[in-house]
């Protein structure tokens, strides 16, 4: 993604030859999604006041809304609640994304309502635009990468380290069944049947 941001050609995406510089929004949003497991609309809805530095130096973000298109007006709005009631919660930001978070906070000024992510003119960012930029920034070599794959990666890594309940809590699911079925990319372990294979094989088998 850094190569894409610099304007260079990457497989599947030509180099930038004119026009405005490429927007690093997709890199910063990807960092925070991988550091928290939040959805695209949720990361775009994080405000300055949703970010709190704890006594131990770590950062916590509150997920309290999402960016979506109003069905009546067809305009982007910040909906004051995420996708589901279980989606509301606070999440500790993984250390690798703290520099990104603090840089975004510095850029927002002092307004507690200020969003971390806005367009060049200060408007709301459409989650569809974020997905479109990601398609360009990932290139053809990483065509499988999507915002949902970030969320699955978080779920899988937390599950492997802390267990399924922890992964479900991290992703703010109402049921571990949802996490296990859709957001954990772990192969099922096969029981140990090596005793049946220990004697080797005969020509008749």
CSV table of C-alpha atoms in Angstrom, one decimal:
chain,number,residue,atom,x,y,z
A,1,UNK,CA,0.0,0.0,0.0
A,2,UNK,CA,2.9,2.4,0.7
A,3,UNK,CA,4.0,1.9,-2.9
A,4,UNK,CA,0.5,2.8,-4.1
A,5,UNK,CA,0.4,5.8,-1.9
A,6,UNK,CA,3.7,7.1,-3.2
A,7,UNK,CA,2.2,7.1,-6.7
A,8,UNK,CA,4.1,4.1,-8.0
A,9,UNK,CA,2.7,1.4,-10.2
A,10,UNK,CA,1.7,-1.8,-8.5
A,11,UNK,CA,0.4,-5.0,-10.2
A,12,UNK,CA,-3.1,-4.2,-11.4
A,13,UNK,CA,-2.9,-0.5,-10.7
A,14,UNK,CA,-1.0,2.0,-12.9
A,15,UNK,CA,1.2,4.7,-11.5
A,16,UNK,CA,-0.2,8.1,-10.8
A,17,UNK,CA,0.7,10.5,-13.6
A,18,UNK,CA,-1.5,13.5,-12.9
A,19,UNK,CA,-4.1,14.8,-10.5
A,20,UNK,CA,-4.1,15.0,-6.7
A,21,UNK,CA,-1.8,12.9,-4.6
A,22,UNK,CA,-3.2,9.6,-3.5
A,23,UNK,CA,-5.1,9.8,-0.2
A,24,UNK,CA,-3.6,7.9,2.7
A,25,UNK,CA,-7.0,7.4,4.3
A,26,UNK,CA,-7.2,3.8,3.1
A,27,UNK,CA,-3.9,3.0,4.8
A,28,UNK,CA,-4.9,4.7,8.1
A,29,UNK,CA,-8.4,3.1,8.1
A,30,UNK,CA,-6.9,-0.3,7.3
A,31,UNK,CA,-4.4,0.1,10.3
A,32,UNK,CA,-7.3,0.8,12.7
A,33,UNK,CA,-9.5,-2.0,11.3
A,34,UNK,CA,-6.7,-4.5,11.7
A,35,UNK,CA,-5.9,-3.2,15.2
A,36,UNK,CA,-9.5,-3.4,16.4
A,37,UNK,CA,-11.7,-5.6,14.1
A,38,UNK,CA,-14.3,-2.9,13.5
A,39,UNK,CA,-16.3,-2.6,10.4
A,40,UNK,CA,-15.6,0.0,7.7
A,41,UNK,CA,-18.6,2.2,8.6
A,42,UNK,CA,-17.6,2.1,12.2
A,43,UNK,CA,-14.0,3.1,11.8
A,44,UNK,CA,-15.1,6.0,9.6
A,45,UNK,CA,-17.5,7.1,12.4
A,46,UNK,CA,-14.9,7.3,15.2
A,47,UNK,CA,-14.8,10.8,16.7
A,48,UNK,CA,-12.1,12.5,18.8
A,49,UNK,CA,-14.1,12.1,21.9
A,50,UNK,CA,-14.4,8.3,21.3
A,51,UNK,CA,-10.6,7.9,21.8
A,52,UNK,CA,-9.3,7.8,25.4
A,53,UNK,CA,-5.7,7.2,26.5
A,54,UNK,CA,-5.6,5.0,29.6
A,55,UNK,CA,-3.4,5.4,32.6
A,56,UNK,CA,-1.1,2.6,31.3
A,57,UNK,CA,-0.5,4.5,28.0
A,58,UNK,CA,-2.7,2.3,25.9
A,59,UNK,CA,-5.6,3.8,23.8
A,60,UNK,CA,-9.2,2.8,23.9
A,61,UNK,CA,-11.8,3.6,21.3
A,62,UNK,CA,-15.6,3.5,21.8
A,63,UNK,CA,-17.6,2.3,18.9
A,64,UNK,CA,-20.8,4.3,19.1
A,65,UNK,CA,-21.9,4.8,15.5
A,66,UNK,CA,-21.5,4.1,11.8
A,67,UNK,CA,-21.4,6.0,8.6
A,68,UNK,CA,-24.3,4.9,6.3
A,69,UNK,CA,-26.6,6.3,3.6
A,70,UNK,CA,-29.9,7.6,4.8
A,71,UNK,CA,-32.7,5.7,2.9
A,72,UNK,CA,-34.9,8.7,2.7
A,73,UNK,CA,-32.5,11.5,1.7
A,74,UNK,CA,-29.9,9.2,0.0
A,75,UNK,CA,-27.2,11.3,1.8
A,76,UNK,CA,-24.4,10.1,4.1
A,77,UNK,CA,-25.1,10.4,7.8
A,78,UNK,CA,-23.4,9.3,11.0
A,79,UNK,CA,-25.9,7.0,12.5
A,80,UNK,CA,-25.6,7.2,16.3
A,81,UNK,CA,-25.4,3.4,16.8
A,82,UNK,CA,-23.5,0.7,15.0
A,83,UNK,CA,-24.9,-2.3,13.0
A,84,UNK,CA,-26.4,-4.1,16.0
A,85,UNK,CA,-27.0,-3.4,19.7
A,86,UNK,CA,-24.1,-5.8,20.5
A,87,UNK,CA,-21.8,-3.7,18.3
A,88,UNK,CA,-21.6,-0.9,20.8
A,89,UNK,CA,-18.5,-1.2,22.9
A,90,UNK,CA,-15.0,-0.1,23.7
A,91,UNK,CA,-11.9,-1.7,22.2
A,92,UNK,CA,-8.2,-1.4,23.1
A,93,UNK,CA,-6.2,-0.4,20.1
A,94,UNK,CA,-3.3,-2.8,19.2
A,95,UNK,CA,0.1,-1.1,19.7
A,96,UNK,CA,1.1,-1.2,16.0
A,97,UNK,CA,-1.7,1.2,15.1
A,98,UNK,CA,-1.2,3.7,18.0
A,99,UNK,CA,1.1,6.0,15.9
A,100,UNK,CA,-1.7,6.2,13.2
A,101,UNK,CA,-4.3,6.9,15.8
A,102,UNK,CA,-2.4,9.7,17.6
A,103,UNK,CA,-1.5,11.3,14.2
A,104,UNK,CA,-5.2,11.3,13.3
A,105,UNK,CA,-6.1,12.8,16.6
A,106,UNK,CA,-3.5,15.6,16.2
A,107,UNK,CA,-5.1,16.5,12.9
A,108,UNK,CA,-8.6,16.8,14.2
A,109,UNK,CA,-8.0,19.8,16.4
A,110,UNK,CA,-9.8,20.3,19.7
A,111,UNK,CA,-13.4,19.7,18.6
A,112,UNK,CA,-14.5,16.5,20.5
A,113,UNK,CA,-17.1,15.8,17.8
A,114,UNK,CA,-14.5,15.9,15.0
A,115,UNK,CA,-14.3,12.7,13.0
A,116,UNK,CA,-10.9,11.0,12.5
A,117,UNK,CA,-11.7,10.4,8.9
A,118,UNK,CA,-13.1,13.1,6.5
A,119,UNK,CA,-13.0,13.9,2.8
A,120,UNK,CA,-10.6,16.6,1.5
A,121,UNK,CA,-13.5,19.1,2.0
A,122,UNK,CA,-14.3,17.9,5.5
A,123,UNK,CA,-17.3,15.8,4.7
A,124,UNK,CA,-18.3,12.2,5.7
A,125,UNK,CA,-16.4,9.4,4.0
A,126,UNK,CA,-18.5,6.9,2.2
A,127,UNK,CA,-17.6,3.3,3.2
A,128,UNK,CA,-18.0,2.4,-0.5
A,129,UNK,CA,-15.2,4.9,-1.3
A,130,UNK,CA,-13.0,3.2,1.3
A,131,UNK,CA,-13.6,-0.2,-0.3
A,132,UNK,CA,-12.9,1.3,-3.8
A,133,UNK,CA,-9.6,2.8,-2.7
A,134,UNK,CA,-8.6,-0.5,-1.1
A,135,UNK,CA,-9.2,-2.3,-4.3
A,136,UNK,CA,-6.8,0.1,-6.0
A,137,UNK,CA,-4.2,0.2,-3.2
A,138,UNK,CA,-4.0,-3.6,-2.8
A,139,UNK,CA,-3.3,-4.3,-6.5
A,140,UNK,CA,-4.0,-7.6,-8.2
A,141,UNK,CA,-1.5,-9.6,-6.1
A,142,UNK,CA,-3.8,-9.1,-3.1
A,143,UNK,CA,-7.2,-9.2,-4.8
A,144,UNK,CA,-8.5,-11.3,-1.9
A,145,UNK,CA,-8.1,-8.5,0.6
A,146,UNK,CA,-11.3,-6.7,1.6
A,147,UNK,CA,-12.5,-4.8,4.7
A,148,UNK,CA,-14.2,-8.1,5.8
A,149,UNK,CA,-11.0,-10.0,5.5
A,150,UNK,CA,-9.4,-7.6,8.0
A,151,UNK,CA,-12.2,-8.4,10.4
A,152,UNK,CA,-11.8,-12.1,9.8
A,153,UNK,CA,-8.0,-11.8,10.3
A,154,UNK,CA,-8.6,-10.2,13.7
A,155,UNK,CA,-11.2,-12.8,14.7
A,156,UNK,CA,-8.9,-15.7,13.7
A,157,UNK,CA,-5.8,-14.4,15.5
A,158,UNK,CA,-7.7,-13.6,18.7
A,159,UNK,CA,-9.3,-17.0,18.6
A,160,UNK,CA,-6.0,-18.8,18.2
A,161,UNK,CA,-4.4,-16.9,21.1
A,162,UNK,CA,-7.3,-16.4,23.5
A,163,UNK,CA,-10.2,-18.7,22.4
A,164,UNK,CA,-13.5,-18.4,20.6
A,165,UNK,CA,-15.2,-16.4,23.3
A,166,UNK,CA,-12.5,-13.8,23.2
A,167,UNK,CA,-12.8,-13.5,19.4
A,168,UNK,CA,-16.5,-13.1,19.6
A,169,UNK,CA,-16.1,-10.4,22.2
A,170,UNK,CA,-13.5,-8.6,20.2
A,171,UNK,CA,-15.8,-8.5,17.1
A,172,UNK,CA,-18.8,-7.6,19.3
A,173,UNK,CA,-20.9,-10.5,18.2
A,174,UNK,CA,-24.1,-11.6,20.0
A,175,UNK,CA,-23.2,-15.2,19.6
A,176,UNK,CA,-20.0,-17.3,19.2
A,177,UNK,CA,-21.8,-19.2,16.5
A,178,UNK,CA,-21.6,-16.1,14.3
A,179,UNK,CA,-17.9,-15.7,15.0
A,180,UNK,CA,-17.1,-19.3,14.3
A,181,UNK,CA,-19.2,-19.7,11.2
A,182,UNK,CA,-18.3,-16.4,9.4
A,183,UNK,CA,-15.3,-14.8,11.0
A,184,UNK,CA,-12.8,-17.4,12.1
A,185,UNK,CA,-10.7,-18.9,9.3
A,186,UNK,CA,-9.4,-22.0,11.1
A,187,UNK,CA,-9.4,-25.5,9.7
A,188,UNK,CA,-11.1,-28.1,11.8
A,189,UNK,CA,-8.7,-30.3,13.7
A,190,UNK,CA,-8.9,-34.0,12.8
A,191,UNK,CA,-8.6,-36.5,15.6
A,192,UNK,CA,-5.3,-38.5,16.0
A,193,UNK,CA,-5.7,-41.8,14.1
A,194,UNK,CA,-2.1,-42.5,13.6
A,195,UNK,CA,-2.3,-45.8,15.5
A,196,UNK,CA,-4.3,-47.1,12.6
A,197,UNK,CA,-1.6,-46.1,10.2
A,198,UNK,CA,1.4,-47.1,12.3
A,199,UNK,CA,1.8,-50.6,10.9
A,200,UNK,CA,2.1,-49.3,7.3
A,201,UNK,CA,0.5,-50.8,4.3
A,202,UNK,CA,0.4,-54.1,2.5
A,203,UNK,CA,0.1,-54.6,-1.3
A,204,UNK,CA,-3.4,-56.0,-0.8
A,205,UNK,CA,-4.7,-52.8,0.8
